[in-house]
PDB file of C-alpha atoms in Angstrom:
ATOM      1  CA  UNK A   1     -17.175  21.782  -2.870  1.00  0.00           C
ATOM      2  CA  UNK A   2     -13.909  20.225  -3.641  1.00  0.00           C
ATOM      3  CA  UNK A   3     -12.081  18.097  -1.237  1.00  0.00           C
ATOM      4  CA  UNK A   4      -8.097  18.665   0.070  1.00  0.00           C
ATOM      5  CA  UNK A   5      -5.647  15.563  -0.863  1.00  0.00           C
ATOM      6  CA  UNK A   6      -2.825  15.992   1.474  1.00  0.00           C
ATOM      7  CA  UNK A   7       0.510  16.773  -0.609  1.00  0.00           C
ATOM      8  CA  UNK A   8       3.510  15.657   2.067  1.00  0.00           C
ATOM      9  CA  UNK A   9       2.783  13.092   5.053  1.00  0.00           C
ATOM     10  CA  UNK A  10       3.235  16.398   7.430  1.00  0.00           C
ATOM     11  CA  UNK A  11      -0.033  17.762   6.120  1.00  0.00           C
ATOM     12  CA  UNK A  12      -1.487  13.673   6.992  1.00  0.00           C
ATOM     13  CA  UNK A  13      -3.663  13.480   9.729  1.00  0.00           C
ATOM     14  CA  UNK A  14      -5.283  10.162   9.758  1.00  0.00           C
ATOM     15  CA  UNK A  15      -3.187   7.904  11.596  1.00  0.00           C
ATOM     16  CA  UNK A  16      -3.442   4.708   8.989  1.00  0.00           C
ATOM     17  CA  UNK A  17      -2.499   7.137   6.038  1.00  0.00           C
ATOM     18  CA  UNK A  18       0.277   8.107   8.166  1.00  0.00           C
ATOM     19  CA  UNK A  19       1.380   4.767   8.577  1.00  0.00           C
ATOM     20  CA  UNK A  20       1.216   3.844   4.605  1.00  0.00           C
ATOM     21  CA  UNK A  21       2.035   6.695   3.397  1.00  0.00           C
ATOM     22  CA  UNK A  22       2.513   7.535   0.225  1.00  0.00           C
ATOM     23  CA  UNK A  23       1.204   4.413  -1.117  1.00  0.00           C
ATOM     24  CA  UNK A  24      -2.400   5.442   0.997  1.00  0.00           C
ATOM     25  CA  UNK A  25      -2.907   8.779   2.052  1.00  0.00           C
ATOM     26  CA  UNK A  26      -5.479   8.102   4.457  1.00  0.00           C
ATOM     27  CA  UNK A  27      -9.323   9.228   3.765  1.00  0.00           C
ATOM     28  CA  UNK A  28      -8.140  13.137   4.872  1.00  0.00           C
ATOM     29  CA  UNK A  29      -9.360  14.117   1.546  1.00  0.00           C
ATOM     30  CA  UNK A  30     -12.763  13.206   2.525  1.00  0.00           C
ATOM     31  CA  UNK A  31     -12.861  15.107   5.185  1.00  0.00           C
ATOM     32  CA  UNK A  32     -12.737  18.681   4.440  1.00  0.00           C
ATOM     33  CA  UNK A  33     -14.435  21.052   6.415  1.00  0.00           C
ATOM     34  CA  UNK A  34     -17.821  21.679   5.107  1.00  0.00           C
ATOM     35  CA  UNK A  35     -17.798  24.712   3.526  1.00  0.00           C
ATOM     36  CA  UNK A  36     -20.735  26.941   5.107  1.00  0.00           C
ATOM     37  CA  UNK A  37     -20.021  30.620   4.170  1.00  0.00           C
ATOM     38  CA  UNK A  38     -17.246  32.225   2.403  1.00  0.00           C
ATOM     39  CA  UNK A  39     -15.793  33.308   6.054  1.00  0.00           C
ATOM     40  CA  UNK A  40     -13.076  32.679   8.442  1.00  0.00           C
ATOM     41  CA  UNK A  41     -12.814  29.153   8.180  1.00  0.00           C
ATOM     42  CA  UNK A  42     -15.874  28.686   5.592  1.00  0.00           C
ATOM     43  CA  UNK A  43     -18.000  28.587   8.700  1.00  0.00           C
ATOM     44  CA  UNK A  44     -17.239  25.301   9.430  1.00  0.00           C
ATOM     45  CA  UNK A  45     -15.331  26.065  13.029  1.00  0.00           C
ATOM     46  CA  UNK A  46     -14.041  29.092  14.862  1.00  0.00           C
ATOM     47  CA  UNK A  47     -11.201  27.366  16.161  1.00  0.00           C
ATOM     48  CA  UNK A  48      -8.559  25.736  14.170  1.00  0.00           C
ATOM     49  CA  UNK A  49      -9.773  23.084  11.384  1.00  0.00           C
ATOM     50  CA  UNK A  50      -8.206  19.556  11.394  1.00  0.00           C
ATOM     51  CA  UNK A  51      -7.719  19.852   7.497  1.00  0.00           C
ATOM     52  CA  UNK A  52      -7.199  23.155   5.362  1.00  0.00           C
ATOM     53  CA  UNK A  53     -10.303  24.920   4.146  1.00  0.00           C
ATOM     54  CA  UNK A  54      -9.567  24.890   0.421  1.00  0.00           C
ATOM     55  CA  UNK A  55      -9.271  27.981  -1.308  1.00  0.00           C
ATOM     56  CA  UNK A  56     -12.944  27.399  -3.215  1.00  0.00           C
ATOM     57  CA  UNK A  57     -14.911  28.057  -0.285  1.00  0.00           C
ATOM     58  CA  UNK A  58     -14.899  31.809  -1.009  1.00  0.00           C
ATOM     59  CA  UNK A  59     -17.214  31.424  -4.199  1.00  0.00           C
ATOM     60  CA  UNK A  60     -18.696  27.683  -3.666  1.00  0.00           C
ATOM     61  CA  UNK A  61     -20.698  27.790  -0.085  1.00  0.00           C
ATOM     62  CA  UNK A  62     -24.010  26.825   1.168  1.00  0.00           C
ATOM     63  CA  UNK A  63     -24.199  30.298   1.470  1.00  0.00           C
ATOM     64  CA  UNK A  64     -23.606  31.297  -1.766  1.00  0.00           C
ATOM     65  CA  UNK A  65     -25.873  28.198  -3.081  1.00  0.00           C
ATOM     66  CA  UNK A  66     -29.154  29.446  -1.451  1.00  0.00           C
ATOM     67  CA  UNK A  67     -28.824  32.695  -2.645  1.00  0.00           C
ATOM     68  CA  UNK A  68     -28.366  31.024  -5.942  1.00  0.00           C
ATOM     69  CA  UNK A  69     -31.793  30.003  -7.255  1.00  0.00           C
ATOM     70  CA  UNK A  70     -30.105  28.022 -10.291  1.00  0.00           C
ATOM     71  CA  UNK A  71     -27.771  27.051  -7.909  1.00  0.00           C
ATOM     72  CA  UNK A  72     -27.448  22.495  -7.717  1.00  0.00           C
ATOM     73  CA  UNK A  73     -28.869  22.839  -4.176  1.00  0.00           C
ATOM     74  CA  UNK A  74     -32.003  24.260  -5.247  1.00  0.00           C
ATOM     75  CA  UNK A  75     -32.558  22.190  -8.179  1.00  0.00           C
ATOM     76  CA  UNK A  76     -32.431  19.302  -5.301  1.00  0.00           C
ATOM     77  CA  UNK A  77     -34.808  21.196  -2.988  1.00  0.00           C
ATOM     78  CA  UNK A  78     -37.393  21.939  -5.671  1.00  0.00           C
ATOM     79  CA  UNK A  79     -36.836  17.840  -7.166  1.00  0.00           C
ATOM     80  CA  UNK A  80     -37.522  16.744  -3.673  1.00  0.00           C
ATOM     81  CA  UNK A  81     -40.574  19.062  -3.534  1.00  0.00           C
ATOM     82  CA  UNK A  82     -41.270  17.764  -7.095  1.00  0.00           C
ATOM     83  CA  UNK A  83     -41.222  13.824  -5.538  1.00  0.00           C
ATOM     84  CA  UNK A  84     -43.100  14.264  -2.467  1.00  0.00           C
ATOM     85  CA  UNK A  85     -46.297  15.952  -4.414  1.00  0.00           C
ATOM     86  CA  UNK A  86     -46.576  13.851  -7.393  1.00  0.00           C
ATOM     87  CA  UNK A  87     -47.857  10.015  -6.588  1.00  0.00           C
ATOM     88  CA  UNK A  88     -46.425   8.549  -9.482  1.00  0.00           C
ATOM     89  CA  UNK A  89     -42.527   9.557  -8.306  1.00  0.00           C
ATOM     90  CA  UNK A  90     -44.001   8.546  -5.043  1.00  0.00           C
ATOM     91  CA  UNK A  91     -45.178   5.027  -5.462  1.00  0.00           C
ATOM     92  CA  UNK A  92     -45.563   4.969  -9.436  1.00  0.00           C
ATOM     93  CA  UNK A  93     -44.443   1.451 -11.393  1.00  0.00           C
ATOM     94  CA  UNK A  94     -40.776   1.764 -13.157  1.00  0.00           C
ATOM     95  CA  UNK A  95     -40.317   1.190 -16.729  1.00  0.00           C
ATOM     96  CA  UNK A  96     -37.243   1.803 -18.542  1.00  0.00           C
ATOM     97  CA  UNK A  97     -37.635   3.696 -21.282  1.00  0.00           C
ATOM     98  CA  UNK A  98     -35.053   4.397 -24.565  1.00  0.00           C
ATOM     99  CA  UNK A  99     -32.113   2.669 -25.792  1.00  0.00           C
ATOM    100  CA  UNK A 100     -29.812   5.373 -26.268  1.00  0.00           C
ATOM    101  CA  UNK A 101     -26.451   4.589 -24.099  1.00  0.00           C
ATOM    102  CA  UNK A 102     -26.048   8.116 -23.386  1.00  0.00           C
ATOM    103  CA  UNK A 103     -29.786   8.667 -21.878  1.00  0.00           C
ATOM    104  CA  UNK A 104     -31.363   7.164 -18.722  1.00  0.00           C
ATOM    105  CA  UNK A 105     -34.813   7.287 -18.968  1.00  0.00           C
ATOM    106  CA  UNK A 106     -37.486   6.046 -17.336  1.00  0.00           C
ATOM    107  CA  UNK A 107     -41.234   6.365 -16.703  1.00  0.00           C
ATOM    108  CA  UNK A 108     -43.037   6.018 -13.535  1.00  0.00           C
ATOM    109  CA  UNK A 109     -46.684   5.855 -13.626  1.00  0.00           C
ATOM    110  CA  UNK A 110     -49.354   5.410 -10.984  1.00  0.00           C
ATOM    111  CA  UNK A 111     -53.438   5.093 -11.374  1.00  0.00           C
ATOM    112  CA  UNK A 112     -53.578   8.986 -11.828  1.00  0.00           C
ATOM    113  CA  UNK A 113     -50.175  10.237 -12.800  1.00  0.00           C
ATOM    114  CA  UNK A 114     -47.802   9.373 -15.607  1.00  0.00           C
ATOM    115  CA  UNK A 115     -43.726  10.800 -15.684  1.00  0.00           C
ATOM    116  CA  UNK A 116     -41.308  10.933 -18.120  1.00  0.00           C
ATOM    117  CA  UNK A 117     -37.095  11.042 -16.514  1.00  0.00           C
ATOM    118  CA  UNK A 118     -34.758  11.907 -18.950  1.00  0.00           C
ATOM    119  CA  UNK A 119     -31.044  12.574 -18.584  1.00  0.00           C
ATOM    120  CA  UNK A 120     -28.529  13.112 -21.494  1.00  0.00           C
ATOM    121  CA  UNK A 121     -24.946  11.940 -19.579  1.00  0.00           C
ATOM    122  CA  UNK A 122     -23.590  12.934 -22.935  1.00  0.00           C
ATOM    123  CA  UNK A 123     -22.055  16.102 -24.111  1.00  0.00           C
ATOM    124  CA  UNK A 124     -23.782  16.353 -27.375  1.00  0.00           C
ATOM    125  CA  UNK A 125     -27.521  16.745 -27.693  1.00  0.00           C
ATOM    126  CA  UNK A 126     -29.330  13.355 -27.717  1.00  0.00           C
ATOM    127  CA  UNK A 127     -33.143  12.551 -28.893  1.00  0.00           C
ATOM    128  CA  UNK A 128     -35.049  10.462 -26.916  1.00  0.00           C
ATOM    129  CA  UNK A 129     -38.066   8.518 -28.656  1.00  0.00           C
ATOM    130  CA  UNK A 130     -41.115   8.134 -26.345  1.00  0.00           C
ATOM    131  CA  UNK A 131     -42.592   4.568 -27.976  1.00  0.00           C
ATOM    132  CA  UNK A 132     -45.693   2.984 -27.241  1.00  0.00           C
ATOM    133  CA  UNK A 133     -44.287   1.615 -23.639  1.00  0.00           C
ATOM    134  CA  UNK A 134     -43.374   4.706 -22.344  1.00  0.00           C
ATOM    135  CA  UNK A 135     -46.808   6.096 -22.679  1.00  0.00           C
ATOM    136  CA  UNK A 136     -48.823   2.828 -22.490  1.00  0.00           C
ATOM    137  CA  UNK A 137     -52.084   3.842 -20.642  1.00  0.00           C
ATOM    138  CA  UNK A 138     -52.151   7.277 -21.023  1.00  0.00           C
ATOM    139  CA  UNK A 139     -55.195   6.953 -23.616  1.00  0.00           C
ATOM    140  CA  UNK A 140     -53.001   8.159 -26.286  1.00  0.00           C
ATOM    141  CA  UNK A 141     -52.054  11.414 -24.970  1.00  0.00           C
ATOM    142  CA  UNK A 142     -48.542  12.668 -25.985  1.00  0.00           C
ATOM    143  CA  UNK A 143     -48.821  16.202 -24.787  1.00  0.00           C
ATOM    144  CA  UNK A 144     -45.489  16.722 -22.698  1.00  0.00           C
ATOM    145  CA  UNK A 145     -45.341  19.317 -19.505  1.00  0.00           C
ATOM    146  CA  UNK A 146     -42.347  19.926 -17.855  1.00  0.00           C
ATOM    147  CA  UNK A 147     -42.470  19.734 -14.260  1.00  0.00           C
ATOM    148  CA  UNK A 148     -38.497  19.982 -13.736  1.00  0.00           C
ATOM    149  CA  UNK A 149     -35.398  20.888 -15.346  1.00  0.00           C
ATOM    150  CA  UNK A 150     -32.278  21.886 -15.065  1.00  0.00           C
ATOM    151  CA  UNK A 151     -32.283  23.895 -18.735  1.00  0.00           C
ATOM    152  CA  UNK A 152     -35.951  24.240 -19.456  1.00  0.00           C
ATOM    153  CA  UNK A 153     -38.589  26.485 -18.111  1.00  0.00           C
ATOM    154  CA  UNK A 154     -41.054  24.839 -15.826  1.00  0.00           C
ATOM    155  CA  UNK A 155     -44.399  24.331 -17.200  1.00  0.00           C
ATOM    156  CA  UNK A 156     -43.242  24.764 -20.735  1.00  0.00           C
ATOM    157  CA  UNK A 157     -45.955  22.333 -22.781  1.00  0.00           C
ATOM    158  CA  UNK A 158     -44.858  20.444 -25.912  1.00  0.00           C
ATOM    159  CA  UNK A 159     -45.969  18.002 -28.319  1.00  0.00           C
ATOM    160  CA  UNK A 160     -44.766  14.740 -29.581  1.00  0.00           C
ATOM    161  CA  UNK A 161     -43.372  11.643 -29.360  1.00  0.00           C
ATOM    162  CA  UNK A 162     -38.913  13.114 -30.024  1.00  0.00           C
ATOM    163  CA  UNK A 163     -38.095  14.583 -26.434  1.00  0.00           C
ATOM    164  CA  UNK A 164     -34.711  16.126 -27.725  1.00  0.00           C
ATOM    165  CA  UNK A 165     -32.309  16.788 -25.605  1.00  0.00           C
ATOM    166  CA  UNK A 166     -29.538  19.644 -24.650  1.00  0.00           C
ATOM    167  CA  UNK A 167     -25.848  18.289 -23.349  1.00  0.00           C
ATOM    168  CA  UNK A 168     -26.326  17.301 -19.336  1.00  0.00           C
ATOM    169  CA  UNK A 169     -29.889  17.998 -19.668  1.00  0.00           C
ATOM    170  CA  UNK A 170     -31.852  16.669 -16.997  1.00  0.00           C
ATOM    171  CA  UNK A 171     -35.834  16.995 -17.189  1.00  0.00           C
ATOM    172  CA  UNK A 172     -38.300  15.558 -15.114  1.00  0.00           C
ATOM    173  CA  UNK A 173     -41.940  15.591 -18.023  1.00  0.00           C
ATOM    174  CA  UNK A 174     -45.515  15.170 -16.778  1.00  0.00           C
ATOM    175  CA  UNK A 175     -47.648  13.191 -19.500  1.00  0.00           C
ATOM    176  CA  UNK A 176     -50.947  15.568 -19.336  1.00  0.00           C
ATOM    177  CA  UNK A 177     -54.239  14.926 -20.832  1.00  0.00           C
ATOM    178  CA  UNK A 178     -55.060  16.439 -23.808  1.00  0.00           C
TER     179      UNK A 178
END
């Protein structure tokens, strides 16, 4: 969804960016009719919107996101799903894991579940190297499942102690006995 910046103080709405124009264009840009479907209006009203739908709405649309199953809304749905059946995402301890600047990793463990969080913020593909911390009490196992990912299959199994790691790649790991 993108939002609209207002490009002359006629297309201003909000009365203090009218007032301080250009200097502050007021917080119009932020409020951009929510783009539903890729109809009159993107769904959002049948009357006349406040603010322009932008010309996106046609392709990017709730809409067109459920119908998407790759789509960022149903990564979200199935990570939410992901958090409220797993205990250790639930109430698990936080450790920080790695000390690569371009990863953010972290494990969260509870008495009967252990998770490895990974994301590479980086454009380049990163490894991540899963020490002694980030499995401590997991009686040695290293066996990796993958619960959630944006680039991976789901319940893909690996081995090892190297999670390597695509550009943007964002993978939620279960730690699973051996």
């Amino acid at each position: 969804m993108e939002t609209t910046e207002p490009a002359t103080l006629e297309e201003v709405r909000d009365p203090v960016g009218k007032r301080y124009w250009p200097g502050y264009k007021g917080r119009d840009g932020e409020r951009t009719p929510m783009q539903w479907t890729n109809g009159m209006n993107a769904g959002f009203t049948t009357g006349m919107p406040w603010l322009k739908v932008p010309p996106s709405a046609c392709e990017r649309n709730v809409e067109a996101e459920l119908a998407d199953p790759s789509s960022i809304l149903n990564f979200y749905k199935r990570l939410i799903r992901l958090r409220r059946a797993s205990p250790a995402l639930l109430d698990g301890d936080y450790l920080n894991i790695g000390n690569d600047p371009h990863i953010f990793a972290y494990r969260r463990r509870s008495p009967t579940q252990t998770m490895i969080i990974a994301l590479n913020m980086s454009g380049e593909n990163r490894s991540l190297r899963l020490d002694e911390a980030a499995l401590e009490n997991t009686d040695g196992a290293s066996l990796l499942r993958v619960r959630l990912s944006n680039l991976r299959a789901d319940e893909q199994t690996f081995d090892g102690r190297v999670l390597s790691l695509a550009p943007y790649e964002a993978v939620v790991l279960e730690v699973a006995a051996r």
